[in-house]
Amino acid sequence: MEKINLNPNVTPTNAIVAAKPIKVGGYKVKIVPILLTILLVCSLVYGSYLFMKNGATKPPVQEPIKEPETEPDVDDENVNVTPIDIPVPEPPKEREFVYDFIINHEHASYMGIQLGDILVDDERVSDSVVVHQEADRGGTKKEYVYDEDGDQTMAMYTQLQPKGLKFMTVTLKRFNRPSKFTLTFARPMFAPGWIIKENDVVIYEETSNRGRNAGPAPVMYDYMLPFEGEPKKTTSPT
């Protein structure tokens, strides 16, 4: 087959001559690879120059997108605000306690009772006591039951105190209900059995008197009241 030469200026002989190596100082050097290497180096240098000139651009940092706050669809004109009432505890109030001492069992002596002192929760309450029967023996007075001299003075009675007699009343105004009464008699034989009413309600009842003993002299008895709300307390002293 006959070869066609498309470039009339380049003959096969010229192409072979260009591709042949050239001797330089005793070495054979190929021209084409050297030219290609020089062009590549120039391209890299020029590209670096343009990059440094224009500066490197960093990709923009994308900030998080905040979603818009949605407001509730409320008509302000139709909103009813109900105030909250915070209960305030009431301060404690002073209360009145009225105690009636009623004879339930007559004392054992042939003479009347001899009573010298009354305490409420171990405190003397002279202004709160009213004795309904006047003392009639030895020039004593009913005030000796609750005066400040305690058992150094005694209210003494010749007359007897029958069952059902309201002998004395103690009226107290205080915040707390009392827990006990303490009575001092000349001897056990002068101590009756009591019914104690609190605001007209029986809360304490003795089923007997304190007996016929003559000693000790004087003698002190505690009358422990039931707790508030509890039923009547019934006790047998002897």
mmCIF file with all atom_site columns, N, CA and C in Angstrom, residues 37-61:
data_model
loop_
_atom_site.group_PDB
_atom_site.id
_atom_site.type_symbol
_atom_site.label_atom_id
_atom_site.label_alt_id
_atom_site.label_comp_id
_atom_site.label_asym_id
_atom_site.label_entity_id
_atom_site.label_seq_id
_atom_site.pdbx_PDB_ins_code
_atom_site.Cartn_x
_atom_site.Cartn_y
_atom_site.Cartn_z
_atom_site.occupancy
_atom_site.B_iso_or_equiv
_atom_site.pdbx_formal_charge
_atom_site.auth_seq_id
_atom_site.auth_comp_id
_atom_site.auth_asym_id
_atom_site.auth_atom_id
_atom_site.pdbx_PDB_model_num
ATOM 1  N N  . THR A 1 37 ? 8.977   19.068 29.264 1.00 0.00 ? 37 THR A N  1
ATOM 2  C CA . THR A 1 37 ? 9.211   19.266 30.701 1.00 0.00 ? 37 THR A CA 1
ATOM 3  C C  . THR A 1 37 ? 9.279   20.751 31.037 1.00 0.00 ? 37 THR A C  1
ATOM 4  N N  . ILE A 1 38 ? 9.955   21.527 30.155 1.00 0.00 ? 38 ILE A N  1
ATOM 5  C CA . ILE A 1 38 ? 10.073  22.961 30.394 1.00 0.00 ? 38 ILE A CA 1
ATOM 6  C C  . ILE A 1 38 ? 8.712   23.627 30.359 1.00 0.00 ? 38 ILE A C  1
ATOM 7  N N  . LEU A 1 39 ? 7.879   23.219 29.393 1.00 0.00 ? 39 LEU A N  1
ATOM 8  C CA . LEU A 1 39 ? 6.527   23.785 29.299 1.00 0.00 ? 39 LEU A CA 1
ATOM 9  C C  . LEU A 1 39 ? 5.688   23.459 30.546 1.00 0.00 ? 39 LEU A C  1
ATOM 10 N N  . LEU A 1 40 ? 5.797   22.243 31.037 1.00 0.00 ? 40 LEU A N  1
ATOM 11 C CA . LEU A 1 40 ? 5.027   21.838 32.229 1.00 0.00 ? 40 LEU A CA 1
ATOM 12 C C  . LEU A 1 40 ? 5.435   22.638 33.463 1.00 0.00 ? 40 LEU A C  1
ATOM 13 N N  . VAL A 1 41 ? 6.769   22.817 33.619 1.00 0.00 ? 41 VAL A N  1
ATOM 14 C CA . VAL A 1 41 ? 7.265   23.583 34.766 1.00 0.00 ? 41 VAL A CA 1
ATOM 15 C C  . VAL A 1 41 ? 6.790   25.035 34.690 1.00 0.00 ? 41 VAL A C  1
ATOM 16 N N  . CYS A 1 42 ? 6.848   25.590 33.487 1.00 0.00 ? 42 CYS A N  1
ATOM 17 C CA . CYS A 1 42 ? 6.391   26.983 33.328 1.00 0.00 ? 42 CYS A CA 1
ATOM 18 C C  . CYS A 1 42 ? 4.917   27.123 33.662 1.00 0.00 ? 42 CYS A C  1
ATOM 19 N N  . SER A 1 43 ? 4.135   26.115 33.227 1.00 0.00 ? 43 SER A N  1
ATOM 20 C CA . SER A 1 43 ? 2.687   26.177 33.522 1.00 0.00 ? 43 SER A CA 1
ATOM 21 C C  . SER A 1 43 ? 2.422   26.137 35.020 1.00 0.00 ? 43 SER A C  1
ATOM 22 N N  . LEU A 1 44 ? 3.150   25.265 35.765 1.00 0.00 ? 44 LEU A N  1
ATOM 23 C CA . LEU A 1 44 ? 2.957   25.167 37.221 1.00 0.00 ? 44 LEU A CA 1
ATOM 24 C C  . LEU A 1 44 ? 3.364   26.447 37.932 1.00 0.00 ? 44 LEU A C  1
ATOM 25 N N  . VAL A 1 45 ? 4.489   27.031 37.494 1.00 0.00 ? 45 VAL A N  1
ATOM 26 C CA . VAL A 1 45 ? 4.952   28.261 38.128 1.00 0.00 ? 45 VAL A CA 1
ATOM 27 C C  . VAL A 1 45 ? 3.968   29.389 37.895 1.00 0.00 ? 45 VAL A C  1
ATOM 28 N N  . TYR A 1 46 ? 3.464   29.483 36.683 1.00 0.00 ? 46 TYR A N  1
ATOM 29 C CA . TYR A 1 46 ? 2.524   30.553 36.356 1.00 0.00 ? 46 TYR A CA 1
ATOM 30 C C  . TYR A 1 46 ? 1.197   30.375 37.095 1.00 0.00 ? 46 TYR A C  1
ATOM 31 N N  . GLY A 1 47 ? 0.779   29.110 37.171 1.00 0.00 ? 47 GLY A N  1
ATOM 32 C CA . GLY A 1 47 ? -0.469  28.849 37.911 1.00 0.00 ? 47 GLY A CA 1
ATOM 33 C C  . GLY A 1 47 ? -0.333  29.185 39.386 1.00 0.00 ? 47 GLY A C  1
ATOM 34 N N  . SER A 1 48 ? 0.831   28.875 40.001 1.00 0.00 ? 48 SER A N  1
ATOM 35 C CA . SER A 1 48 ? 1.046   29.229 41.420 1.00 0.00 ? 48 SER A CA 1
ATOM 36 C C  . SER A 1 48 ? 1.060   30.737 41.607 1.00 0.00 ? 48 SER A C  1
ATOM 37 N N  . TYR A 1 49 ? 1.618   31.421 40.671 1.00 0.00 ? 49 TYR A N  1
ATOM 38 C CA . TYR A 1 49 ? 1.665   32.882 40.738 1.00 0.00 ? 49 TYR A CA 1
ATOM 39 C C  . TYR A 1 49 ? 0.263   33.479 40.738 1.00 0.00 ? 49 TYR A C  1
ATOM 40 N N  . LEU A 1 50 ? -0.580  32.969 39.799 1.00 0.00 ? 50 LEU A N  1
ATOM 41 C CA . LEU A 1 50 ? -1.949  33.472 39.748 1.00 0.00 ? 50 LEU A CA 1
ATOM 42 C C  . LEU A 1 50 ? -2.722  33.151 41.039 1.00 0.00 ? 50 LEU A C  1
ATOM 43 N N  . PHE A 1 51 ? -2.488  31.976 41.611 1.00 0.00 ? 51 PHE A N  1
ATOM 44 C CA . PHE A 1 51 ? -3.198  31.568 42.842 1.00 0.00 ? 51 PHE A CA 1
ATOM 45 C C  . PHE A 1 51 ? -2.824  32.467 44.009 1.00 0.00 ? 51 PHE A C  1
ATOM 46 N N  . MET A 1 52 ? -1.517  32.762 44.115 1.00 0.00 ? 52 MET A N  1
ATOM 47 C CA . MET A 1 52 ? -1.067  33.610 45.206 1.00 0.00 ? 52 MET A CA 1
ATOM 48 C C  . MET A 1 52 ? -1.520  35.048 45.018 1.00 0.00 ? 52 MET A C  1
ATOM 49 N N  . LYS A 1 53 ? -1.595  35.489 43.764 1.00 0.00 ? 53 LYS A N  1
ATOM 50 C CA . LYS A 1 53 ? -2.001  36.849 43.489 1.00 0.00 ? 53 LYS A CA 1
ATOM 51 C C  . LYS A 1 53 ? -3.466  37.076 43.851 1.00 0.00 ? 53 LYS A C  1
ATOM 52 N N  . ASN A 1 54 ? -4.281  36.172 43.432 1.00 0.00 ? 54 ASN A N  1
ATOM 53 C CA . ASN A 1 54 ? -5.727  36.336 43.670 1.00 0.00 ? 54 ASN A CA 1
ATOM 54 C C  . ASN A 1 54 ? -6.142  35.956 45.096 1.00 0.00 ? 54 ASN A C  1
ATOM 55 N N  . GLY A 1 55 ? -5.264  35.164 45.765 1.00 0.00 ? 55 GLY A N  1
ATOM 56 C CA . GLY A 1 55 ? -5.585  34.747 47.135 1.00 0.00 ? 55 GLY A CA 1
ATOM 57 C C  . GLY A 1 55 ? -6.520  33.555 47.157 1.00 0.00 ? 55 GLY A C  1
ATOM 58 N N  . ALA A 1 56 ? -6.287  32.722 48.189 1.00 0.00 ? 56 ALA A N  1
ATOM 59 C CA . ALA A 1 56 ? -7.126  31.519 48.305 1.00 0.00 ? 56 ALA A CA 1
ATOM 60 C C  . ALA A 1 56 ? -8.450  31.903 48.956 1.00 0.00 ? 56 ALA A C  1
ATOM 61 N N  . THR A 1 57 ? -9.490  31.454 48.417 1.00 0.00 ? 57 THR A N  1
ATOM 62 C CA . THR A 1 57 ? -10.843 31.752 48.932 1.00 0.00 ? 57 THR A CA 1
ATOM 63 C C  . THR A 1 57 ? -11.345 30.560 49.723 1.00 0.00 ? 57 THR A C  1
ATOM 64 N N  . LYS A 1 58 ? -11.717 30.863 50.977 1.00 0.00 ? 58 LYS A N  1
ATOM 65 C CA . LYS A 1 58 ? -12.261 29.797 51.814 1.00 0.00 ? 58 LYS A CA 1
ATOM 66 C C  . LYS A 1 58 ? -13.757 29.672 51.589 1.00 0.00 ? 58 LYS A C  1
ATOM 67 N N  . PRO A 1 59 ? -14.251 28.477 51.689 1.00 0.00 ? 59 PRO A N  1
ATOM 68 C CA . PRO A 1 59 ? -15.701 28.301 51.517 1.00 0.00 ? 59 PRO A CA 1
ATOM 69 C C  . PRO A 1 59 ? -16.439 28.976 52.664 1.00 0.00 ? 59 PRO A C  1
ATOM 70 N N  . PRO A 1 60 ? -17.500 29.671 52.394 1.00 0.00 ? 60 PRO A N  1
ATOM 71 C CA . PRO A 1 60 ? -18.256 30.370 53.457 1.00 0.00 ? 60 PRO A CA 1
ATOM 72 C C  . PRO A 1 60 ? -18.827 29.379 54.459 1.00 0.00 ? 60 PRO A C  1
ATOM 73 N N  . VAL A 1 61 ? -18.795 29.809 55.748 1.00 0.00 ? 61 VAL A N  1
ATOM 74 C CA . VAL A 1 61 ? -19.360 28.981 56.815 1.00 0.00 ? 61 VAL A CA 1
ATOM 75 C C  . VAL A 1 61 ? -20.837 29.299 56.926 1.00 0.00 ? 61 VAL A C  1
#
